Amino acid sequence: MLGGKRELLARGLYWSGVTFLLGSLPPRDSLLVLNYHRIGNPDDDPFDSAVFSATGDEFGEQISFLKRHVSLVTLQEAQAFIDGTLRDKTPRCRVLITFDDGYLDNYKLAFPVLRSHGVQGVFFLATSLVGSCCVPWWDHIAFLMKTARNHRFTLRYPAELAIDVVEDGITKSIQKVLRLYKRPENADPERFLLELKEKTNGDDLPGTMRRFLNWDEAREMIASGMAIGSHTHSHTVLSQLGPEQQRDELGHSRAELEQRLGIEIDALAYPVGGTNSFSEQTQQLAKDAGYRAAFSFHGGTNLPGKMRPYDVKREGVGDQSWTRFQVQAAVSRWNGSYWP
Ligand SMILES: [Zn+2]
């Protein structure tokens, strides 16, 4: 396997050369918003592995790399870029670090890294999850699939979907079920989960372990320079709700965050964040509820003059290799093109 190793080494050197070259070219004026969910090792976890963005060590490496190669900005600076009110107009690749959902590992693992580097992270909290042992739908779905006793079955709601874990493997099967759940026609999420529990014959949820950061921890994070935004109240996909319920999700979570944390809440991240998870109407409702910006999650970099304040693009950090992460960061810095 010597040849394989040599080839790997050559590829590593090639990419580090590319990274160096791109890193030395002038950066394009842009706002790249990176999005993380959980930090830790998915192999130790019975829930949704796909929401792990990096281990603690990887996250530390990523932040110190970004610190050297791009301008890591605060929510306030990003907001000024979005509004077009930035004072310092020097073209730079501005990178904002964001986290969705407020898992406990955000406080335990991500926060200490960010604090030690003097870098701000923006944590989007769903107010119903704060401090709770709750197992949200994506984790519930993954848990049922991982503990399933039946490996072949057909779901009927909201559309027919045949699942074959033996054929497709667990990762792909979970993705298929999650995709079905996220469809706007899924107007009765409870029914969906009941059917999945019945069809998989999976385990009952363990209910006593705290899984989300609490209000004291959020206040401590703010005191150390972190920012907080809303991720709605119940984390329901907004396009699955009527306008009244959407208004309630957006208004309630903002008011509760402001009251509990004593700060103004200007930013929102749509649950899920794909293009069909929010509508034009949702964007208007977010504006009416007092948010200055809303972050989506369907990829892309934000360029001056092309900003949509209620659809600020974000790129997910997932399980890419270290080399790929460096190349992506270098490419983004140089041409503003999105995380490939
Ligand atoms: Zn979320």
mmCIF file of C-alpha atoms and ligand atoms in Angstrom:
data_model
loop_
_atom_site.group_PDB
_atom_site.id
_atom_site.type_symbol
_atom_site.label_atom_id
_atom_site.label_comp_id
_atom_site.label_asym_id
_atom_site.label_seq_id
_atom_site.Cartn_x
_atom_site.Cartn_y
_atom_site.Cartn_z
ATOM 1 C CA MET A 1 0.000 0.000 0.000
ATOM 2 C CA LEU A 2 3.068 2.214 -0.255
ATOM 3 C CA GLY A 3 1.826 3.641 -3.550
ATOM 4 C CA GLY A 4 -1.458 4.583 -1.877
ATOM 5 C CA LYS A 5 0.362 6.363 0.890
ATOM 6 C CA ARG A 6 2.591 8.188 -1.574
ATOM 7 C CA GLU A 7 -0.399 9.249 -3.548
ATOM 8 C CA LEU A 8 -2.124 10.495 -0.406
ATOM 9 C CA LEU A 9 0.971 12.439 0.562
ATOM 10 C CA ALA A 10 1.223 13.945 -2.915
ATOM 11 C CA ARG A 11 -2.429 14.920 -2.815
ATOM 12 C CA GLY A 12 -1.970 16.489 0.629
ATOM 13 C CA LEU A 13 0.992 18.514 -0.630
ATOM 14 C CA TYR A 14 -0.898 19.513 -3.758
ATOM 15 C CA TRP A 15 -3.852 20.793 -1.746
ATOM 16 C CA SER A 16 -1.694 22.543 0.821
ATOM 17 C CA GLY A 17 -0.047 24.294 -2.175
ATOM 18 C CA VAL A 18 -3.475 25.284 -3.521
ATOM 19 C CA THR A 19 -4.526 26.499 -0.088
ATOM 20 C CA PHE A 20 -1.367 28.564 0.225
ATOM 21 C CA LEU A 21 -1.781 30.041 -3.253
ATOM 22 C CA LEU A 22 -5.418 30.970 -2.809
ATOM 23 C CA GLY A 23 -4.707 32.274 0.680
ATOM 24 C CA SER A 24 -2.134 34.691 -0.728
ATOM 25 C CA LEU A 25 -4.517 36.148 -3.363
ATOM 26 C CA PRO A 26 -6.570 39.229 -2.412
ATOM 27 C CA PRO A 27 -9.804 38.210 -0.669
ATOM 28 C CA ARG A 28 -13.171 39.021 -2.159
ATOM 29 C CA ASP A 29 -15.537 41.217 -0.153
ATOM 30 C CA SER A 30 -18.034 38.749 1.216
ATOM 31 C CA LEU A 31 -19.808 37.356 4.238
ATOM 32 C CA LEU A 32 -19.478 33.605 4.664
ATOM 33 C CA VAL A 33 -21.651 32.311 7.478
ATOM 34 C CA LEU A 34 -20.587 28.902 8.729
ATOM 35 C CA ASN A 35 -23.129 26.779 10.533
ATOM 36 C CA TYR A 36 -22.445 24.119 13.136
ATOM 37 C CA HIS A 37 -24.872 21.996 15.113
ATOM 38 C CA ARG A 38 -23.314 19.557 17.556
ATOM 39 C CA ILE A 39 -19.675 19.204 18.637
ATOM 40 C CA GLY A 40 -18.463 15.785 19.757
ATOM 41 C CA ASN A 41 -18.144 12.215 18.589
ATOM 42 C CA PRO A 42 -21.258 10.819 16.838
ATOM 43 C CA ASP A 43 -20.108 7.237 17.488
ATOM 44 C CA ASP A 44 -20.823 7.699 21.203
ATOM 45 C CA ASP A 45 -24.364 8.936 20.580
ATOM 46 C CA PRO A 46 -27.657 7.081 19.950
ATOM 47 C CA PHE A 47 -29.278 10.050 18.198
ATOM 48 C CA ASP A 48 -28.851 11.802 14.829
ATOM 49 C CA SER A 49 -25.194 11.434 13.792
ATOM 50 C CA ALA A 50 -25.692 13.879 10.916
ATOM 51 C CA VAL A 51 -26.009 16.868 13.286
ATOM 52 C CA PHE A 52 -22.432 16.429 14.520
ATOM 53 C CA SER A 53 -20.333 19.033 12.741
ATOM 54 C CA ALA A 54 -16.915 18.328 14.264
ATOM 55 C CA THR A 55 -15.228 16.795 17.282
ATOM 56 C CA GLY A 56 -13.919 19.182 19.945
ATOM 57 C CA ASP A 57 -10.362 18.876 18.620
ATOM 58 C CA GLU A 58 -11.406 19.406 15.012
ATOM 59 C CA PHE A 59 -13.402 22.482 15.993
ATOM 60 C CA GLY A 60 -10.351 23.928 17.768
ATOM 61 C CA GLU A 61 -8.210 23.357 14.655
ATOM 62 C CA GLN A 62 -10.837 24.907 12.398
ATOM 63 C CA ILE A 63 -11.156 28.065 14.501
ATOM 64 C CA SER A 64 -7.404 28.624 14.725
ATOM 65 C CA PHE A 65 -7.077 28.034 10.952
ATOM 66 C CA LEU A 66 -9.894 30.502 10.193
ATOM 67 C CA LYS A 67 -8.371 33.041 12.553
ATOM 68 C CA ARG A 68 -5.172 32.984 10.489
ATOM 69 C CA HIS A 69 -6.797 33.145 7.038
ATOM 70 C CA VAL A 70 -10.071 35.125 7.167
ATOM 71 C CA SER A 71 -11.682 37.907 9.205
ATOM 72 C CA LEU A 72 -13.835 36.321 11.871
ATOM 73 C CA VAL A 73 -16.593 38.819 12.617
ATOM 74 C CA THR A 74 -19.253 39.357 15.270
ATOM 75 C CA LEU A 75 -22.995 39.261 14.671
ATOM 76 C CA GLN A 76 -23.011 43.055 14.897
ATOM 77 C CA GLU A 77 -20.425 43.383 12.121
ATOM 78 C CA ALA A 78 -22.220 40.798 10.004
ATOM 79 C CA GLN A 79 -25.450 42.694 10.569
ATOM 80 C CA ALA A 80 -23.826 45.942 9.359
ATOM 81 C CA PHE A 81 -22.552 44.119 6.254
ATOM 82 C CA ILE A 82 -26.075 42.798 5.615
ATOM 83 C CA ASP A 83 -27.630 46.265 6.129
ATOM 84 C CA GLY A 84 -24.945 47.936 3.988
ATOM 85 C CA THR A 85 -23.981 50.193 6.923
ATOM 86 C CA LEU A 86 -20.410 48.944 7.441
ATOM 87 C CA ARG A 87 -17.948 51.754 8.125
ATOM 88 C CA ASP A 88 -14.817 49.829 7.226
ATOM 89 C CA LYS A 89 -15.317 48.915 3.584
ATOM 90 C CA THR A 90 -11.921 47.238 3.047
ATOM 91 C CA PRO A 91 -12.690 44.122 0.977
ATOM 92 C CA ARG A 92 -12.384 41.137 3.249
ATOM 93 C CA CYS A 93 -13.690 37.626 3.521
ATOM 94 C CA ARG A 94 -15.764 37.956 6.654
ATOM 95 C CA VAL A 95 -16.692 34.738 8.363
ATOM 96 C CA LEU A 96 -19.375 34.427 11.023
ATOM 97 C CA ILE A 97 -19.528 31.286 13.174
ATOM 98 C CA THR A 98 -23.063 30.141 14.013
ATOM 99 C CA PHE A 99 -24.585 27.238 15.909
ATOM 100 C CA ASP A 100 -28.166 26.006 15.678
ATOM 101 C CA ASP A 101 -30.317 24.324 18.329
ATOM 102 C CA GLY A 102 -28.278 25.038 21.497
ATOM 103 C CA TYR A 103 -27.177 21.517 22.389
ATOM 104 C CA LEU A 104 -25.372 21.197 25.730
ATOM 105 C CA ASP A 105 -22.139 20.360 23.884
ATOM 106 C CA ASN A 106 -22.223 23.878 22.421
ATOM 107 C CA TYR A 107 -21.700 25.182 25.953
ATOM 108 C CA LYS A 108 -19.353 22.430 27.112
ATOM 109 C CA LEU A 109 -17.120 22.026 24.061
ATOM 110 C CA ALA A 110 -17.583 24.866 21.538
ATOM 111 C CA PHE A 111 -17.859 27.815 23.926
ATOM 112 C CA PRO A 112 -14.494 27.220 25.700
ATOM 113 C CA VAL A 113 -12.717 27.001 22.313
ATOM 114 C CA LEU A 114 -14.315 30.221 21.052
ATOM 115 C CA ARG A 115 -13.671 32.048 24.330
ATOM 116 C CA SER A 116 -10.016 31.001 24.383
ATOM 117 C CA HIS A 117 -9.559 32.319 20.830
ATOM 118 C CA GLY A 118 -11.503 35.531 21.511
ATOM 119 C CA VAL A 119 -13.911 34.629 18.696
ATOM 120 C CA GLN A 120 -17.641 35.219 18.871
ATOM 121 C CA GLY A 121 -20.074 32.432 18.062
ATOM 122 C CA VAL A 122 -23.766 33.081 17.473
ATOM 123 C CA PHE A 123 -25.983 30.479 19.135
ATOM 124 C CA PHE A 124 -29.526 30.159 17.792
ATOM 125 C CA LEU A 125 -31.754 28.781 20.547
ATOM 126 C CA ALA A 126 -35.208 27.246 20.230
ATOM 127 C CA THR A 127 -36.801 28.496 23.451
ATOM 128 C CA SER A 128 -38.813 25.331 24.148
ATOM 129 C CA LEU A 129 -35.578 23.297 24.117
ATOM 130 C CA VAL A 130 -33.500 25.512 26.442
ATOM 131 C CA GLY A 131 -32.312 23.495 29.483
ATOM 132 C CA SER A 132 -34.411 20.474 28.491
ATOM 133 C CA CYS A 133 -33.965 16.710 28.145
ATOM 134 C CA CYS A 134 -36.093 16.934 25.008
ATOM 135 C CA VAL A 135 -35.375 14.659 22.076
ATOM 136 C CA PRO A 136 -36.385 16.739 19.031
ATOM 137 C CA TRP A 137 -37.876 15.115 15.949
ATOM 138 C CA TRP A 138 -34.635 14.593 13.990
ATOM 139 C CA ASP A 139 -33.003 12.886 16.983
ATOM 140 C CA HIS A 140 -36.192 10.943 17.685
ATOM 141 C CA ILE A 141 -36.322 9.691 14.094
ATOM 142 C CA ALA A 142 -32.638 8.654 14.158
ATOM 143 C CA PHE A 143 -33.106 6.964 17.555
ATOM 144 C CA LEU A 144 -36.094 4.917 16.338
ATOM 145 C CA MET A 145 -34.221 3.922 13.192
ATOM 146 C CA LYS A 146 -31.033 2.956 15.113
ATOM 147 C CA THR A 147 -33.002 0.855 17.641
ATOM 148 C CA ALA A 148 -35.427 -0.581 15.028
ATOM 149 C CA ARG A 149 -36.368 -4.240 15.281
ATOM 150 C CA ASN A 150 -38.011 -4.116 11.835
ATOM 151 C CA HIS A 151 -35.642 -3.227 9.033
ATOM 152 C CA ARG A 152 -38.062 -3.296 6.113
ATOM 153 C CA PHE A 153 -41.303 -1.333 6.213
ATOM 154 C CA THR A 154 -43.377 1.238 4.335
ATOM 155 C CA LEU A 155 -44.386 4.578 5.776
ATOM 156 C CA ARG A 156 -47.737 5.972 4.590
ATOM 157 C CA TYR A 157 -47.759 9.527 5.965
ATOM 158 C CA PRO A 158 -47.473 12.181 4.530
ATOM 159 C CA ALA A 159 -46.551 10.132 1.416
ATOM 160 C CA GLU A 160 -45.669 6.519 0.767
ATOM 161 C CA LEU A 161 -42.013 5.662 1.395
ATOM 162 C CA ALA A 162 -40.480 2.189 1.404
ATOM 163 C CA ILE A 163 -37.576 1.739 3.812
ATOM 164 C CA ASP A 164 -35.064 -1.076 3.574
ATOM 165 C CA VAL A 165 -32.242 -0.679 6.081
ATOM 166 C CA VAL A 166 -30.588 -3.948 5.005
ATOM 167 C CA GLU A 167 -30.357 -2.760 1.411
ATOM 168 C CA ASP A 168 -29.642 0.969 1.918
ATOM 169 C CA GLY A 169 -27.744 1.001 5.218
ATOM 170 C CA ILE A 170 -28.687 2.986 8.299
ATOM 171 C CA THR A 171 -27.316 6.410 7.285
ATOM 172 C CA LYS A 172 -29.134 6.556 3.964
ATOM 173 C CA SER A 173 -32.326 5.155 5.501
ATOM 174 C CA ILE A 174 -32.349 7.824 8.225
ATOM 175 C CA GLN A 175 -31.822 10.499 5.548
ATOM 176 C CA LYS A 176 -34.810 9.180 3.590
ATOM 177 C CA VAL A 177 -37.093 9.289 6.634
ATOM 178 C CA LEU A 178 -35.875 12.765 7.606
ATOM 179 C CA ARG A 179 -36.546 14.026 4.082
ATOM 180 C CA LEU A 180 -40.084 12.697 4.244
ATOM 181 C CA TYR A 181 -40.622 14.325 7.653
ATOM 182 C CA LYS A 182 -39.443 17.742 6.396
ATOM 183 C CA ARG A 183 -41.943 17.891 3.557
ATOM 184 C CA PRO A 184 -44.390 20.806 3.914
ATOM 185 C CA GLU A 185 -47.331 18.328 3.604
ATOM 186 C CA ASN A 186 -46.363 16.868 6.978
ATOM 187 C CA ALA A 187 -48.982 18.855 8.875
ATOM 188 C CA ASP A 188 -49.220 16.340 11.736
ATOM 189 C CA PRO A 189 -45.667 15.596 12.980
ATOM 190 C CA GLU A 190 -47.008 13.612 15.960
ATOM 191 C CA ARG A 191 -48.791 11.225 13.625
ATOM 192 C CA PHE A 192 -45.570 10.826 11.641
ATOM 193 C CA LEU A 193 -43.551 9.820 14.726
ATOM 194 C CA LEU A 194 -46.282 7.467 15.998
ATOM 195 C CA GLU A 195 -46.322 5.675 12.674
ATOM 196 C CA LEU A 196 -42.513 5.432 12.627
ATOM 197 C CA LYS A 197 -42.454 4.033 16.190
ATOM 198 C CA GLU A 198 -45.054 1.448 15.235
ATOM 199 C CA LYS A 199 -43.351 0.434 11.969
ATOM 200 C CA THR A 200 -39.798 0.251 13.379
ATOM 201 C CA ASN A 201 -40.771 -1.219 16.740
ATOM 202 C CA GLY A 202 -37.834 0.848 18.042
ATOM 203 C CA ASP A 203 -37.024 1.563 21.706
ATOM 204 C CA ASP A 204 -38.769 4.056 23.977
ATOM 205 C CA LEU A 205 -36.800 7.268 24.411
ATOM 206 C CA PRO A 206 -34.513 7.642 27.415
ATOM 207 C CA GLY A 207 -35.906 10.761 29.089
ATOM 208 C CA THR A 208 -33.745 12.003 31.941
ATOM 209 C CA MET A 209 -30.495 13.321 30.495
ATOM 210 C CA ARG A 210 -30.246 17.092 29.905
ATOM 211 C CA ARG A 211 -29.414 17.659 26.258
ATOM 212 C CA PHE A 212 -29.696 21.440 25.775
ATOM 213 C CA LEU A 213 -27.858 24.359 27.342
ATOM 214 C CA ASN A 214 -29.835 26.262 29.990
ATOM 215 C CA TRP A 215 -30.520 29.950 30.685
ATOM 216 C CA ASP A 216 -27.638 30.356 33.175
ATOM 217 C CA GLU A 217 -25.231 28.891 30.648
ATOM 218 C CA ALA A 218 -26.577 31.182 27.907
ATOM 219 C CA ARG A 219 -26.087 34.207 30.207
ATOM 220 C CA GLU A 220 -22.523 33.097 30.967
ATOM 221 C CA MET A 221 -21.834 32.771 27.243
ATOM 222 C CA ILE A 222 -23.164 36.280 26.578
ATOM 223 C CA ALA A 223 -21.006 37.670 29.409
ATOM 224 C CA SER A 224 -17.983 36.111 27.643
ATOM 225 C CA GLY A 225 -18.765 37.734 24.304
ATOM 226 C CA MET A 226 -21.008 35.176 22.594
ATOM 227 C CA ALA A 227 -24.213 36.236 20.779
ATOM 228 C CA ILE A 228 -27.651 34.638 20.899
ATOM 229 C CA GLY A 229 -30.374 34.508 18.256
ATOM 230 C CA SER A 230 -33.773 32.874 17.929
ATOM 231 C CA HIS A 231 -34.367 29.496 16.335
ATOM 232 C CA THR A 232 -38.148 29.835 16.970
ATOM 233 C CA HIS A 233 -39.924 28.411 20.009
ATOM 234 C CA SER A 234 -40.719 24.798 19.125
ATOM 235 C CA HIS A 235 -38.368 24.279 16.155
ATOM 236 C CA THR A 236 -41.272 23.399 13.877
ATOM 237 C CA VAL A 237 -40.566 23.829 10.163
ATOM 238 C CA LEU A 238 -42.231 27.222 9.580
ATOM 239 C CA SER A 239 -43.592 26.374 6.125
ATOM 240 C CA GLN A 240 -45.648 23.618 7.794
ATOM 241 C CA LEU A 241 -47.499 26.286 9.830
ATOM 242 C CA GLY A 242 -50.185 28.840 9.008
ATOM 243 C CA PRO A 243 -49.370 32.563 9.337
ATOM 244 C CA GLU A 244 -50.830 32.883 12.861
ATOM 245 C CA GLN A 245 -48.741 30.026 14.239
ATOM 246 C CA GLN A 246 -45.636 31.306 12.446
ATOM 247 C CA ARG A 247 -46.178 34.744 13.997
ATOM 248 C CA ASP A 248 -46.481 33.082 17.389
ATOM 249 C CA GLU A 249 -43.277 31.032 16.963
ATOM 250 C CA LEU A 250 -41.317 34.099 15.865
ATOM 251 C CA GLY A 251 -42.738 36.550 18.412
ATOM 252 C CA HIS A 252 -42.847 34.240 21.417
ATOM 253 C CA SER A 253 -39.246 33.069 21.088
ATOM 254 C CA ARG A 254 -37.904 36.592 20.584
ATOM 255 C CA ALA A 255 -39.817 37.934 23.608
ATOM 256 C CA GLU A 256 -38.760 35.045 25.847
ATOM 257 C CA LEU A 257 -35.086 35.298 24.870
ATOM 258 C CA GLU A 258 -35.106 39.057 25.500
ATOM 259 C CA GLN A 259 -36.832 38.665 28.849
ATOM 260 C CA ARG A 260 -34.651 35.797 30.111
ATOM 261 C CA LEU A 261 -31.334 37.102 28.819
ATOM 262 C CA GLY A 262 -31.838 40.870 29.073
ATOM 263 C CA ILE A 263 -30.488 41.564 25.577
ATOM 264 C CA GLU A 264 -32.047 42.582 22.286
ATOM 265 C CA ILE A 265 -32.616 39.708 19.876
ATOM 266 C CA ASP A 266 -32.106 40.786 16.268
ATOM 267 C CA ALA A 267 -31.342 37.583 14.428
ATOM 268 C CA LEU A 268 -33.329 34.506 13.544
ATOM 269 C CA ALA A 269 -32.294 31.171 12.034
ATOM 270 C CA TYR A 270 -35.084 29.254 10.320
ATOM 271 C CA PRO A 271 -35.496 25.675 11.587
ATOM 272 C CA VAL A 272 -34.010 23.344 8.947
ATOM 273 C CA GLY A 273 -33.433 26.394 6.710
ATOM 274 C CA GLY A 274 -33.767 24.752 3.286
ATOM 275 C CA THR A 275 -35.542 26.688 0.543
ATOM 276 C CA ASN A 276 -38.875 24.953 1.213
ATOM 277 C CA SER A 277 -38.703 25.413 5.000
ATOM 278 C CA PHE A 278 -39.740 29.086 4.835
ATOM 279 C CA SER A 279 -41.708 31.193 2.365
ATOM 280 C CA GLU A 280 -41.876 34.819 1.196
ATOM 281 C CA GLN A 281 -44.601 35.220 3.790
ATOM 282 C CA THR A 282 -42.318 33.784 6.518
ATOM 283 C CA GLN A 283 -39.688 36.378 5.600
ATOM 284 C CA GLN A 284 -42.231 39.177 5.917
ATOM 285 C CA LEU A 285 -43.462 37.786 9.246
ATOM 286 C CA ALA A 286 -39.863 37.661 10.536
ATOM 287 C CA LYS A 287 -39.451 41.306 9.592
ATOM 288 C CA ASP A 288 -42.765 42.226 11.252
ATOM 289 C CA ALA A 289 -41.702 40.369 14.421
ATOM 290 C CA GLY A 290 -38.729 42.748 14.730
ATOM 291 C CA TYR A 291 -35.843 40.647 13.453
ATOM 292 C CA ARG A 292 -33.201 42.527 11.453
ATOM 293 C CA ALA A 293 -31.915 39.405 9.721
ATOM 294 C CA ALA A 294 -32.888 35.782 9.215
ATOM 295 C CA PHE A 295 -30.434 33.038 8.328
ATOM 296 C CA SER A 296 -31.287 30.182 5.978
ATOM 297 C CA PHE A 297 -29.357 26.976 5.355
ATOM 298 C CA HIS A 298 -29.243 26.165 1.664
ATOM 299 C CA GLY A 299 -25.656 27.073 0.909
ATOM 300 C CA GLY A 300 -23.870 30.028 -0.599
ATOM 301 C CA THR A 301 -21.828 33.087 0.284
ATOM 302 C CA ASN A 302 -23.295 36.571 0.760
ATOM 303 C CA LEU A 303 -21.944 39.264 -1.537
ATOM 304 C CA PRO A 304 -22.390 43.031 -1.203
ATOM 305 C CA GLY A 305 -25.256 44.392 -3.289
ATOM 306 C CA LYS A 306 -26.834 40.949 -3.473
ATOM 307 C CA MET A 307 -27.982 40.646 0.126
ATOM 308 C CA ARG A 308 -31.377 39.346 1.122
ATOM 309 C CA PRO A 309 -31.616 40.205 4.834
ATOM 310 C CA TYR A 310 -34.300 37.555 5.484
ATOM 311 C CA ASP A 311 -32.470 34.846 3.560
ATOM 312 C CA VAL A 312 -28.860 35.242 4.670
ATOM 313 C CA LYS A 313 -27.029 32.245 3.262
ATOM 314 C CA ARG A 314 -25.090 29.812 5.400
ATOM 315 C CA GLU A 315 -22.803 26.898 4.727
ATOM 316 C CA GLY A 316 -22.871 23.814 6.911
ATOM 317 C CA VAL A 317 -19.690 22.406 8.361
ATOM 318 C CA GLY A 318 -20.090 18.648 8.239
ATOM 319 C CA ASP A 319 -17.839 15.654 8.131
ATOM 320 C CA GLN A 320 -15.439 16.976 5.478
ATOM 321 C CA SER A 321 -11.765 16.123 5.875
ATOM 322 C CA TRP A 322 -9.294 18.610 7.282
ATOM 323 C CA THR A 323 -7.750 19.120 3.833
ATOM 324 C CA ARG A 324 -11.138 19.786 2.308
ATOM 325 C CA PHE A 325 -12.012 22.242 5.073
ATOM 326 C CA GLN A 326 -8.803 24.212 4.397
ATOM 327 C CA VAL A 327 -9.389 24.231 0.641
ATOM 328 C CA GLN A 328 -13.008 25.318 1.073
ATOM 329 C CA ALA A 329 -11.973 28.165 3.350
ATOM 330 C CA ALA A 330 -9.252 29.255 0.904
ATOM 331 C CA VAL A 331 -11.582 29.126 -2.117
ATOM 332 C CA SER A 332 -14.283 31.088 -0.279
ATOM 333 C CA ARG A 333 -11.791 33.733 0.765
ATOM 334 C CA TRP A 334 -10.597 34.209 -2.770
ATOM 335 C CA ASN A 335 -13.718 34.230 -4.941
ATOM 336 C CA GLY A 336 -16.681 34.205 -2.569
ATOM 337 C CA SER A 337 -17.942 31.068 -4.247
ATOM 338 C CA TYR A 338 -19.752 28.710 -2.029
ATOM 339 C CA TRP A 339 -18.429 25.849 0.024
ATOM 340 C CA PRO A 340 -18.279 23.115 -2.641
HETATM 341 ZN ZN ZN B 1 -32.272 23.529 14.104
#
